[in-house]
């Protein structure tokens, strides 16, 4: 592997290993942006004085969605924007609000979990699992804050039934009754409980105090709450609630005989989240990067794509339209702001909807359309669907090809078979909401939605280079590709 490609692949692996949840992915991206000179702002504040031409900014919503942008020094309301969207979530098992379970005859401690998204759940069996997420904790001064939690050791496992006891083929299971992880033997917990007629003082919220909900140590195993409290640096009694996600405790790594593969969880879609972040950072690395820029370069990393995006922090929310509207209303030196600046900006803008794509599978090649068979390590895949499951059209392909030509990055094309279902992305919903030109693309991978996916190590560099060039060149290229022209 070339040294440049390996550098990007290893850097991505450090990103994904630090990001077992959308909350961690946003924090990882945020720290990279801050280190690159971006300034954090808030939705709740006025931007009239805070956001200036030539500046670099970021904001988050719910701690699981991030937007970052650079404002060209020649920006004026009504100009176009180079938009790039990805998502931070992946199919996973999430701890239920009341998760404490004991197996039959109290043999095992188990944790109740809920399926999130369309995962390949059979791949979660017999894996070393842990938990990560965020906890709401009370500080000594009485204030309540969110703390990121990542338990760095395997504490859970979903064991399969031995083949000697059930020779079923194919492997099937009930997601509600047979997808329970075990987290330990119950005997120690039960002995501890029976040895005392009262709760541990740290587990009490106060005698006689009214509690609208059961205490956390009644809803969840005290040992699990204790681990979370230790990671948050607070007492058990100060853990007020949490959102925990199970993740594979095995680190992501390079694989293949020549290190040509990525063996990793959450390639869909932390690969594109990483490449978007690095692409905009590299495009703005030169101090004069925005001096001749008339547009705005913007990435949006959304939560909840895997469950339809219809949430306050999803792509179907008001977030991106609201941000574009606010940027379209910024004070301008030319003082020629139009009342239709927002609408003018949308028409002149473009969105690259970046989500992972399917590589041809060597053992299931008949499942792919015979002339559209993307491969790993051969560049990003432009995704097309006649029924608008993807938002790509010809003008978008032409502009993308122009960018790729300048970046020296190869591209591939993909459509599904007519007798096959087709997934979708944030592209169609955002193109409908914004009216902006949109292209759906992403790197090719195998085993999408598995707990352990396979991607191309060289494709990380390809995507970063393509995204960087897109941000650098969009404002100039946009003017040269016309569709609704009067000439």
CSV table of C-alpha atoms in Angstrom, one decimal:
chain,number,residue,atom,x,y,z
A,1,UNK,CA,0.0,0.0,0.0
A,2,UNK,CA,1.3,3.5,-0.8
A,3,UNK,CA,2.4,5.5,2.2
A,4,UNK,CA,-0.3,8.2,1.6
A,5,UNK,CA,-3.1,5.7,1.4
A,6,UNK,CA,-1.9,3.9,4.5
A,7,UNK,CA,-1.7,7.2,6.4
A,8,UNK,CA,-5.3,8.0,5.7
A,9,UNK,CA,-6.4,4.4,6.4
A,10,UNK,CA,-4.7,4.3,9.8
A,11,UNK,CA,-6.0,7.7,10.7
A,12,UNK,CA,-9.5,6.6,9.9
A,13,UNK,CA,-9.1,3.5,12.0
A,14,UNK,CA,-8.1,5.7,15.0
A,15,UNK,CA,-11.3,7.8,14.3
A,16,UNK,CA,-13.6,4.8,14.2
A,17,UNK,CA,-12.0,3.1,17.2
A,18,UNK,CA,-12.6,6.2,19.2
A,19,UNK,CA,-16.2,6.5,18.0
A,20,UNK,CA,-18.4,3.6,19.1
A,21,UNK,CA,-21.5,5.8,19.2
A,22,UNK,CA,-22.8,8.9,17.3
A,23,UNK,CA,-22.0,11.0,20.4
A,24,UNK,CA,-18.4,9.9,20.2
A,25,UNK,CA,-18.2,10.3,16.4
A,26,UNK,CA,-19.4,13.9,16.8
A,27,UNK,CA,-16.9,14.6,19.5
A,28,UNK,CA,-14.1,13.0,17.4
A,29,UNK,CA,-14.9,15.2,14.4
A,30,UNK,CA,-15.4,18.2,16.6
A,31,UNK,CA,-11.9,17.9,18.2
A,32,UNK,CA,-10.3,17.5,14.7
A,33,UNK,CA,-12.1,20.7,13.5
A,34,UNK,CA,-11.2,22.7,16.6
A,35,UNK,CA,-7.5,21.6,16.2
A,36,UNK,CA,-7.8,22.9,12.6
A,37,UNK,CA,-8.9,26.4,13.8
A,38,UNK,CA,-12.7,26.1,13.6
A,39,UNK,CA,-14.6,28.1,16.2
A,40,UNK,CA,-17.6,26.5,18.0
A,41,UNK,CA,-20.8,28.5,17.9
A,42,UNK,CA,-24.4,27.7,19.1
A,43,UNK,CA,-27.8,27.6,17.5
A,44,UNK,CA,-29.3,29.5,20.3
A,45,UNK,CA,-27.1,32.5,19.9
A,46,UNK,CA,-27.2,35.3,17.3
A,47,UNK,CA,-24.7,34.9,14.6
A,48,UNK,CA,-24.8,38.5,13.4
A,49,UNK,CA,-21.5,39.4,15.1
A,50,UNK,CA,-20.1,35.9,15.6
A,51,UNK,CA,-19.9,34.6,12.0
A,52,UNK,CA,-17.6,36.6,9.7
A,53,UNK,CA,-16.5,36.2,6.1
A,54,UNK,CA,-13.3,34.2,6.0
A,55,UNK,CA,-14.1,32.3,9.3
A,56,UNK,CA,-14.4,28.6,10.0
A,57,UNK,CA,-17.2,27.5,12.4
A,58,UNK,CA,-18.9,24.4,13.8
A,59,UNK,CA,-22.0,23.6,15.9
A,60,UNK,CA,-23.7,20.5,17.2
A,61,UNK,CA,-27.2,19.5,17.9
A,62,UNK,CA,-28.0,16.8,20.6
A,63,UNK,CA,-24.4,15.9,20.7
A,64,UNK,CA,-25.0,13.5,17.9
A,65,UNK,CA,-25.2,15.7,14.8
A,66,UNK,CA,-22.5,18.2,13.6
A,67,UNK,CA,-22.3,21.0,11.1
A,68,UNK,CA,-19.1,22.7,10.1
A,69,UNK,CA,-18.5,25.4,7.5
A,70,UNK,CA,-16.1,27.9,6.1
A,71,UNK,CA,-17.4,31.3,4.8
A,72,UNK,CA,-15.7,32.7,1.7
A,73,UNK,CA,-14.4,36.2,2.0
A,74,UNK,CA,-16.3,37.1,-1.2
A,75,UNK,CA,-19.5,35.5,0.2
A,76,UNK,CA,-22.7,37.5,-0.2
A,77,UNK,CA,-26.3,36.4,0.5
A,78,UNK,CA,-27.7,34.5,-2.5
A,79,UNK,CA,-24.4,32.9,-3.5
A,80,UNK,CA,-24.2,29.1,-3.7
A,81,UNK,CA,-22.8,26.6,-1.2
A,82,UNK,CA,-20.9,23.4,-1.5
A,83,UNK,CA,-22.8,21.0,0.8
A,84,UNK,CA,-21.7,17.6,1.8
A,85,UNK,CA,-23.8,15.3,4.0
A,86,UNK,CA,-23.1,12.0,5.8
A,87,UNK,CA,-24.4,10.3,8.9
A,88,UNK,CA,-23.0,9.3,12.3
A,89,UNK,CA,-25.2,6.4,13.3
A,90,UNK,CA,-25.0,2.7,12.5
A,91,UNK,CA,-27.3,-0.3,13.2
A,92,UNK,CA,-26.7,-1.4,16.8
A,93,UNK,CA,-28.2,-2.8,20.0
A,94,UNK,CA,-29.3,-0.2,22.5
A,95,UNK,CA,-29.8,-0.8,26.2
A,96,UNK,CA,-33.5,-0.7,27.1
A,97,UNK,CA,-34.8,1.9,29.7
A,98,UNK,CA,-35.3,-1.0,32.1
A,99,UNK,CA,-32.6,-3.5,31.3
A,100,UNK,CA,-32.2,-5.6,34.4
A,101,UNK,CA,-32.8,-9.2,33.6
A,102,UNK,CA,-32.1,-12.6,35.2
A,103,UNK,CA,-32.1,-15.8,33.3
A,104,UNK,CA,-34.2,-18.9,34.2
A,105,UNK,CA,-33.5,-20.0,37.8
A,106,UNK,CA,-31.3,-16.8,38.2
A,107,UNK,CA,-28.3,-18.4,36.6
A,108,UNK,CA,-27.1,-15.4,34.6
A,109,UNK,CA,-27.3,-11.6,34.7
A,110,UNK,CA,-28.7,-10.4,31.4
A,111,UNK,CA,-29.2,-7.0,29.8
A,112,UNK,CA,-32.4,-6.1,27.9
A,113,UNK,CA,-31.6,-4.5,24.5
A,114,UNK,CA,-33.5,-3.0,21.7
A,115,UNK,CA,-32.6,-3.3,18.0
A,116,UNK,CA,-31.8,0.1,16.3
A,117,UNK,CA,-31.9,0.2,12.5
A,118,UNK,CA,-31.7,-2.8,10.1
A,119,UNK,CA,-28.7,-4.7,11.4
A,120,UNK,CA,-27.5,-8.1,10.5
A,121,UNK,CA,-28.3,-9.3,14.0
A,122,UNK,CA,-26.9,-12.8,13.6
A,123,UNK,CA,-23.4,-11.2,13.4
A,124,UNK,CA,-23.8,-10.0,17.0
A,125,UNK,CA,-23.7,-13.5,18.4
A,126,UNK,CA,-20.5,-14.7,20.0
A,127,UNK,CA,-18.8,-11.3,19.8
A,128,UNK,CA,-17.0,-9.5,22.7
A,129,UNK,CA,-19.3,-6.6,23.4
A,130,UNK,CA,-19.2,-3.6,25.6
A,131,UNK,CA,-21.2,-0.4,26.1
A,132,UNK,CA,-20.7,3.2,25.2
A,133,UNK,CA,-22.9,6.3,25.0
A,134,UNK,CA,-23.7,9.3,27.2
A,135,UNK,CA,-24.9,9.6,30.7
A,136,UNK,CA,-26.7,12.5,32.3
A,137,UNK,CA,-25.0,13.1,35.7
A,138,UNK,CA,-25.4,15.6,38.6
A,139,UNK,CA,-22.3,17.6,39.5
A,140,UNK,CA,-21.5,18.7,43.1
A,141,UNK,CA,-23.0,22.1,42.4
A,142,UNK,CA,-26.4,20.6,41.5
A,143,UNK,CA,-26.1,21.2,37.7
A,144,UNK,CA,-26.7,18.3,35.3
A,145,UNK,CA,-24.4,17.7,32.4
A,146,UNK,CA,-23.9,15.1,29.7
A,147,UNK,CA,-20.8,12.9,29.9
A,148,UNK,CA,-19.4,10.6,27.2
A,149,UNK,CA,-19.1,7.0,28.4
A,150,UNK,CA,-16.9,4.2,26.8
A,151,UNK,CA,-16.3,1.1,28.8
A,152,UNK,CA,-13.0,-0.2,27.4
A,153,UNK,CA,-13.4,-3.9,28.1
A,154,UNK,CA,-15.8,-6.6,27.0
A,155,UNK,CA,-18.6,-7.0,29.5
A,156,UNK,CA,-21.4,-8.6,27.4
A,157,UNK,CA,-21.9,-11.5,25.0
A,158,UNK,CA,-24.8,-13.1,23.1
A,159,UNK,CA,-23.9,-16.8,23.0
A,160,UNK,CA,-25.2,-19.0,20.3
A,161,UNK,CA,-26.8,-22.4,21.1
A,162,UNK,CA,-24.5,-25.3,20.5
A,163,UNK,CA,-25.1,-27.2,17.2
A,164,UNK,CA,-25.5,-30.4,19.2
A,165,UNK,CA,-28.7,-29.0,20.8
A,166,UNK,CA,-30.3,-27.5,17.7
A,167,UNK,CA,-29.1,-28.3,14.2
A,168,UNK,CA,-31.3,-25.6,12.5
A,169,UNK,CA,-30.2,-24.4,9.1
A,170,UNK,CA,-30.4,-21.5,8.5
A,171,UNK,CA,-29.8,-19.9,11.8
A,172,UNK,CA,-32.9,-18.1,13.1
A,173,UNK,CA,-33.8,-16.5,16.4
A,174,UNK,CA,-36.3,-14.3,18.1
A,175,UNK,CA,-35.1,-10.7,18.5
A,176,UNK,CA,-37.1,-10.1,21.7
A,177,UNK,CA,-36.4,-13.4,23.6
A,178,UNK,CA,-33.1,-14.7,22.2
A,179,UNK,CA,-31.0,-11.6,21.6
A,180,UNK,CA,-30.3,-11.1,25.3
A,181,UNK,CA,-26.6,-10.5,26.2
A,182,UNK,CA,-25.2,-12.1,29.3
A,183,UNK,CA,-23.1,-9.8,31.5
A,184,UNK,CA,-22.1,-12.1,34.3
A,185,UNK,CA,-23.2,-14.9,36.7
A,186,UNK,CA,-26.1,-13.9,38.9
A,187,UNK,CA,-24.9,-15.7,42.0
A,188,UNK,CA,-22.6,-12.9,43.1
A,189,UNK,CA,-25.2,-10.3,42.6
A,190,UNK,CA,-27.9,-12.3,44.4
A,191,UNK,CA,-25.7,-13.2,47.3
A,192,UNK,CA,-24.8,-9.6,47.7
A,193,UNK,CA,-28.5,-8.6,47.7
A,194,UNK,CA,-29.5,-11.3,50.2
A,195,UNK,CA,-26.6,-10.5,52.6
A,196,UNK,CA,-28.2,-7.2,53.3
A,197,UNK,CA,-31.8,-6.2,54.1
A,198,UNK,CA,-31.3,-2.7,52.8
A,199,UNK,CA,-29.8,-1.2,49.7
A,200,UNK,CA,-26.3,0.0,49.4
A,201,UNK,CA,-26.4,3.6,50.7
A,202,UNK,CA,-25.0,4.8,47.4
A,203,UNK,CA,-27.9,3.3,45.6
A,204,UNK,CA,-30.6,5.1,47.5
A,205,UNK,CA,-32.0,8.4,46.3
A,206,UNK,CA,-33.0,9.4,49.9
A,207,UNK,CA,-35.5,7.9,52.3
A,208,UNK,CA,-39.0,9.1,51.8
A,209,UNK,CA,-38.1,11.1,48.7
A,210,UNK,CA,-40.7,11.0,45.9
A,211,UNK,CA,-39.2,9.4,42.8
A,212,UNK,CA,-41.2,9.6,39.5
A,213,UNK,CA,-39.2,6.7,38.1
A,214,UNK,CA,-37.5,3.7,39.6
A,215,UNK,CA,-33.9,4.3,40.7
A,216,UNK,CA,-31.3,3.6,38.1
A,217,UNK,CA,-30.0,0.6,40.1
A,218,UNK,CA,-33.5,-0.8,40.1
A,219,UNK,CA,-33.9,-0.3,36.3
A,220,UNK,CA,-30.4,-1.7,35.5
A,221,UNK,CA,-28.0,-4.0,37.1
A,222,UNK,CA,-26.1,-2.1,39.9
A,223,UNK,CA,-22.8,-3.4,38.5
A,224,UNK,CA,-23.5,-1.9,35.1
A,225,UNK,CA,-24.5,1.5,36.6
A,226,UNK,CA,-21.4,1.3,38.8
A,227,UNK,CA,-19.2,1.0,35.7
A,228,UNK,CA,-20.9,3.9,34.1
A,229,UNK,CA,-20.6,6.0,37.2
A,230,UNK,CA,-16.8,5.2,37.5
A,231,UNK,CA,-16.3,6.2,33.9
A,232,UNK,CA,-18.2,9.4,34.4
A,233,UNK,CA,-16.2,10.2,37.6
A,234,UNK,CA,-19.3,10.5,39.8
A,235,UNK,CA,-21.1,8.4,42.4
A,236,UNK,CA,-23.7,5.9,41.4
A,237,UNK,CA,-26.4,8.1,42.9
A,238,UNK,CA,-25.4,10.9,40.6
A,239,UNK,CA,-26.1,8.9,37.4
A,240,UNK,CA,-29.6,10.2,36.5
A,241,UNK,CA,-30.1,8.5,33.1
A,242,UNK,CA,-28.1,7.3,30.2
A,243,UNK,CA,-28.3,6.2,26.6
A,244,UNK,CA,-26.0,3.2,26.1
A,245,UNK,CA,-25.2,1.4,22.8
A,246,UNK,CA,-23.5,-2.0,22.6
A,247,UNK,CA,-20.4,-2.1,20.4
A,248,UNK,CA,-17.8,-4.7,19.4
A,249,UNK,CA,-14.9,-4.4,21.8
A,250,UNK,CA,-12.4,-5.7,19.1
A,251,UNK,CA,-10.6,-2.8,17.5
A,252,UNK,CA,-10.9,-2.1,13.8
A,253,UNK,CA,-7.7,-2.9,11.9
A,254,UNK,CA,-6.1,-3.2,8.5
A,255,UNK,CA,-6.6,-6.6,6.9
A,256,UNK,CA,-5.8,-8.6,3.8
A,257,UNK,CA,-2.5,-10.0,2.6
A,258,UNK,CA,-1.3,-6.5,1.5
A,259,UNK,CA,-3.2,-4.5,4.1
A,260,UNK,CA,-5.7,-3.6,1.4
A,261,UNK,CA,-8.8,-4.0,3.5
A,262,UNK,CA,-10.4,-2.3,6.5
A,263,UNK,CA,-11.9,-4.8,8.9
A,264,UNK,CA,-14.1,-2.7,11.1
A,265,UNK,CA,-17.4,-1.9,12.7
A,266,UNK,CA,-19.4,1.1,11.6
A,267,UNK,CA,-17.8,1.6,8.1
A,268,UNK,CA,-21.4,2.6,7.2
A,269,UNK,CA,-21.2,5.5,7.7
A,270,UNK,CA,-18.2,6.6,9.8
A,271,UNK,CA,-16.1,6.3,6.7
A,272,UNK,CA,-17.9,9.1,5.0
A,273,UNK,CA,-18.1,11.1,8.2
A,274,UNK,CA,-14.4,10.9,8.6
A,275,UNK,CA,-13.7,11.7,4.9
A,276,UNK,CA,-16.1,14.7,5.0
A,277,UNK,CA,-14.3,16.1,8.1
A,278,UNK,CA,-10.8,15.6,6.7
A,279,UNK,CA,-11.9,16.9,3.2
A,280,UNK,CA,-13.2,20.2,4.5
A,281,UNK,CA,-10.2,20.6,6.9
A,282,UNK,CA,-7.7,20.0,4.1
A,283,UNK,CA,-9.6,22.4,1.7
A,284,UNK,CA,-9.3,25.1,4.3
A,285,UNK,CA,-5.8,24.4,5.4
A,286,UNK,CA,-4.1,27.2,3.5
A,287,UNK,CA,-4.5,30.5,5.3
A,288,UNK,CA,-5.7,32.1,2.1
A,289,UNK,CA,-8.1,29.3,1.2
A,290,UNK,CA,-11.1,31.5,1.6
A,291,UNK,CA,-9.7,34.7,0.1
A,292,UNK,CA,-11.1,34.1,-3.4
A,293,UNK,CA,-14.1,32.0,-2.3
A,294,UNK,CA,-17.5,33.4,-3.1
A,295,UNK,CA,-19.4,30.5,-1.6
A,296,UNK,CA,-19.7,28.6,1.7
A,297,UNK,CA,-18.1,25.1,2.2
A,298,UNK,CA,-20.3,23.0,4.6
A,299,UNK,CA,-20.4,19.5,6.0
A,300,UNK,CA,-23.4,18.1,7.9
A,301,UNK,CA,-23.0,14.8,9.8
A,302,UNK,CA,-26.5,13.7,10.8
A,303,UNK,CA,-27.7,11.2,13.4
A,304,UNK,CA,-30.6,8.8,12.8
A,305,UNK,CA,-30.2,8.0,9.1
A,306,UNK,CA,-30.6,4.3,9.8
A,307,UNK,CA,-34.1,4.8,11.2
A,308,UNK,CA,-35.4,7.3,8.6
A,309,UNK,CA,-34.0,10.6,9.7
A,310,UNK,CA,-37.3,12.0,11.0
A,311,UNK,CA,-35.9,13.3,14.3
A,312,UNK,CA,-34.8,16.7,15.6
A,313,UNK,CA,-31.2,15.8,14.7
A,314,UNK,CA,-31.9,13.8,11.6
A,315,UNK,CA,-31.5,14.9,8.0
A,316,UNK,CA,-35.3,15.2,7.8
A,317,UNK,CA,-35.3,17.9,10.5
A,318,UNK,CA,-35.2,21.7,10.1
A,319,UNK,CA,-31.4,21.8,10.9
A,320,UNK,CA,-29.8,22.2,7.5
A,321,UNK,CA,-32.5,24.5,6.0
A,322,UNK,CA,-32.3,26.6,9.2
A,323,UNK,CA,-28.5,26.9,9.0
A,324,UNK,CA,-28.6,27.8,5.3
A,325,UNK,CA,-31.3,30.4,6.0
A,326,UNK,CA,-29.3,32.0,8.8
A,327,UNK,CA,-26.1,32.1,6.6
A,328,UNK,CA,-28.1,33.6,3.8
A,329,UNK,CA,-29.2,36.4,6.1
A,330,UNK,CA,-25.7,37.3,7.4
A,331,UNK,CA,-24.7,41.0,7.0
A,332,UNK,CA,-22.8,41.6,3.9
A,333,UNK,CA,-20.2,44.3,3.0
A,334,UNK,CA,-22.0,44.9,-0.3
A,335,UNK,CA,-25.3,45.6,1.4
A,336,UNK,CA,-27.3,44.2,-1.5
A,337,UNK,CA,-29.0,41.4,0.3
A,338,UNK,CA,-32.2,40.3,-1.5
A,339,UNK,CA,-35.4,39.2,0.3
A,340,UNK,CA,-35.1,36.0,-1.8
A,341,UNK,CA,-31.4,35.4,-0.9
A,342,UNK,CA,-32.2,32.0,0.7
A,343,UNK,CA,-34.1,30.7,-2.3
A,344,UNK,CA,-31.3,32.0,-4.6
A,345,UNK,CA,-28.7,30.2,-2.5
A,346,UNK,CA,-30.5,26.9,-2.7
A,347,UNK,CA,-30.7,27.0,-6.5
A,348,UNK,CA,-27.0,27.8,-6.8
A,349,UNK,CA,-25.9,25.1,-4.3
A,350,UNK,CA,-25.1,21.5,-4.5
A,351,UNK,CA,-25.3,18.6,-2.1
A,352,UNK,CA,-23.1,15.5,-2.1
A,353,UNK,CA,-25.0,12.9,-0.1
A,354,UNK,CA,-22.2,10.6,1.0
A,355,UNK,CA,-23.1,7.1,2.3
A,356,UNK,CA,-21.4,3.8,1.8
A,357,UNK,CA,-22.0,1.7,-1.3
A,358,UNK,CA,-22.1,-2.0,-2.1
A,359,UNK,CA,-19.0,-3.7,-3.5
A,360,UNK,CA,-19.6,-6.7,-5.7
A,361,UNK,CA,-19.5,-9.9,-3.5
A,362,UNK,CA,-17.4,-12.7,-4.9
A,363,UNK,CA,-19.7,-15.4,-3.5
A,364,UNK,CA,-23.0,-13.7,-4.5
A,365,UNK,CA,-22.1,-12.1,-7.8
A,366,UNK,CA,-25.6,-13.0,-9.3
A,367,UNK,CA,-27.1,-10.4,-6.9
A,368,UNK,CA,-25.6,-7.5,-8.8
A,369,UNK,CA,-26.5,-5.9,-12.0
A,370,UNK,CA,-24.2,-7.3,-14.6
A,371,UNK,CA,-22.8,-3.9,-15.8
A,372,UNK,CA,-22.7,-2.1,-12.5
A,373,UNK,CA,-20.4,-4.0,-10.2
A,374,UNK,CA,-18.3,-1.6,-8.0
A,375,UNK,CA,-15.1,-2.9,-6.4
A,376,UNK,CA,-13.2,-1.8,-3.4
A,377,UNK,CA,-10.1,0.3,-3.8
A,378,UNK,CA,-11.3,1.6,-7.2
A,379,UNK,CA,-12.7,4.9,-6.1
A,380,UNK,CA,-16.0,6.3,-4.8
A,381,UNK,CA,-19.3,4.9,-6.2
A,382,UNK,CA,-21.9,7.2,-7.7
A,383,UNK,CA,-25.3,5.7,-7.0
A,384,UNK,CA,-28.2,6.0,-9.3
A,385,UNK,CA,-31.8,4.8,-9.1
A,386,UNK,CA,-34.7,5.5,-11.6
A,387,UNK,CA,-37.2,5.5,-8.7
A,388,UNK,CA,-35.3,8.2,-6.9
A,389,UNK,CA,-34.1,6.1,-4.0
A,390,UNK,CA,-30.9,8.0,-4.8
A,391,UNK,CA,-31.0,11.6,-5.9
A,392,UNK,CA,-28.3,11.5,-8.6
A,393,UNK,CA,-29.0,12.8,-12.1
A,394,UNK,CA,-26.9,13.7,-15.2
A,395,UNK,CA,-26.0,17.3,-14.2
A,396,UNK,CA,-24.7,16.0,-10.9
A,397,UNK,CA,-22.7,13.3,-12.5
A,398,UNK,CA,-21.1,15.8,-14.9
A,399,UNK,CA,-20.0,18.1,-12.1
A,400,UNK,CA,-18.8,15.2,-10.0
A,401,UNK,CA,-16.8,13.9,-12.9
A,402,UNK,CA,-15.2,17.3,-13.4
A,403,UNK,CA,-14.1,17.4,-9.8
A,404,UNK,CA,-12.8,13.9,-9.9
A,405,UNK,CA,-10.8,14.6,-13.1
A,406,UNK,CA,-9.0,17.5,-11.3
A,407,UNK,CA,-8.5,15.4,-8.2
A,408,UNK,CA,-7.2,12.4,-10.3
A,409,UNK,CA,-9.7,10.2,-8.4
A,410,UNK,CA,-11.4,7.3,-10.2
A,411,UNK,CA,-15.2,6.9,-10.0
A,412,UNK,CA,-17.6,4.0,-10.4
A,413,UNK,CA,-21.3,3.8,-11.2
A,414,UNK,CA,-23.9,1.6,-9.4
A,415,UNK,CA,-27.6,0.7,-9.9
A,416,UNK,CA,-29.4,-2.3,-8.4
A,417,UNK,CA,-31.0,-5.1,-10.4
A,418,UNK,CA,-34.7,-4.5,-11.4
A,419,UNK,CA,-35.6,-7.5,-9.3
A,420,UNK,CA,-33.8,-6.3,-6.2
A,421,UNK,CA,-34.9,-3.9,-3.5
A,422,UNK,CA,-32.9,-0.7,-3.2
A,423,UNK,CA,-31.7,1.1,-0.1
A,424,UNK,CA,-31.8,4.9,0.2
A,425,UNK,CA,-29.9,7.8,1.8
A,426,UNK,CA,-30.4,11.3,3.1
A,427,UNK,CA,-30.0,12.5,-0.5
A,428,UNK,CA,-33.6,12.2,-1.8
A,429,UNK,CA,-35.2,13.8,1.3
A,430,UNK,CA,-32.7,16.7,1.4
A,431,UNK,CA,-32.9,17.4,-2.4
A,432,UNK,CA,-36.7,17.5,-2.0
A,433,UNK,CA,-36.5,19.9,1.0
A,434,UNK,CA,-33.8,22.2,-0.5
A,435,UNK,CA,-34.3,21.9,-4.2
A,436,UNK,CA,-30.5,21.8,-4.5
A,437,UNK,CA,-28.8,19.6,-7.0
A,438,UNK,CA,-27.8,16.4,-5.4
A,439,UNK,CA,-25.5,13.4,-6.0
A,440,UNK,CA,-25.5,10.2,-4.0
A,441,UNK,CA,-22.1,8.5,-3.6
A,442,UNK,CA,-19.9,6.5,-1.2
A,443,UNK,CA,-17.1,4.1,-1.0
A,444,UNK,CA,-17.7,0.4,-1.8
A,445,UNK,CA,-17.8,-2.1,1.0
A,446,UNK,CA,-18.9,-5.7,1.9
A,447,UNK,CA,-21.1,-6.9,4.7
A,448,UNK,CA,-23.0,-3.6,5.1
A,449,UNK,CA,-24.9,-3.5,8.5
A,450,UNK,CA,-22.9,-6.3,9.9
A,451,UNK,CA,-21.2,-5.9,13.3
A,452,UNK,CA,-17.9,-6.3,11.4
A,453,UNK,CA,-17.7,-4.9,7.9
A,454,UNK,CA,-15.1,-4.9,5.1
A,455,UNK,CA,-13.9,-1.8,3.2
A,456,UNK,CA,-11.1,-0.8,0.9
A,457,UNK,CA,-8.1,0.8,2.6
A,458,UNK,CA,-7.1,2.8,-0.5
A,459,UNK,CA,-10.6,4.3,-0.9
A,460,UNK,CA,-10.3,6.5,2.2
A,461,UNK,CA,-7.6,8.6,0.5
A,462,UNK,CA,-9.6,8.7,-2.7
A,463,UNK,CA,-12.7,10.1,-0.9
A,464,UNK,CA,-10.7,12.7,1.1
A,465,UNK,CA,-9.0,13.9,-2.0
A,466,UNK,CA,-12.3,14.1,-4.0
A,467,UNK,CA,-14.1,16.0,-1.2
A,468,UNK,CA,-11.2,18.4,-0.8
A,469,UNK,CA,-11.3,19.2,-4.5
A,470,UNK,CA,-15.1,19.5,-4.4
A,471,UNK,CA,-14.9,22.2,-1.8
A,472,UNK,CA,-12.1,24.0,-3.5
A,473,UNK,CA,-13.6,24.1,-7.0
A,474,UNK,CA,-17.4,24.1,-6.6
A,475,UNK,CA,-17.9,27.8,-6.8
A,476,UNK,CA,-16.1,28.1,-10.1
A,477,UNK,CA,-17.5,24.9,-11.6
A,478,UNK,CA,-21.1,25.6,-10.6
A,479,UNK,CA,-21.3,28.5,-13.0
A,480,UNK,CA,-20.2,26.4,-16.0
A,481,UNK,CA,-22.9,23.6,-15.9
A,482,UNK,CA,-26.3,24.9,-16.9
A,483,UNK,CA,-29.7,23.2,-17.0
A,484,UNK,CA,-32.4,25.8,-16.6
A,485,UNK,CA,-30.7,28.3,-18.8
A,486,UNK,CA,-32.3,31.1,-20.8
A,487,UNK,CA,-29.6,30.8,-23.5
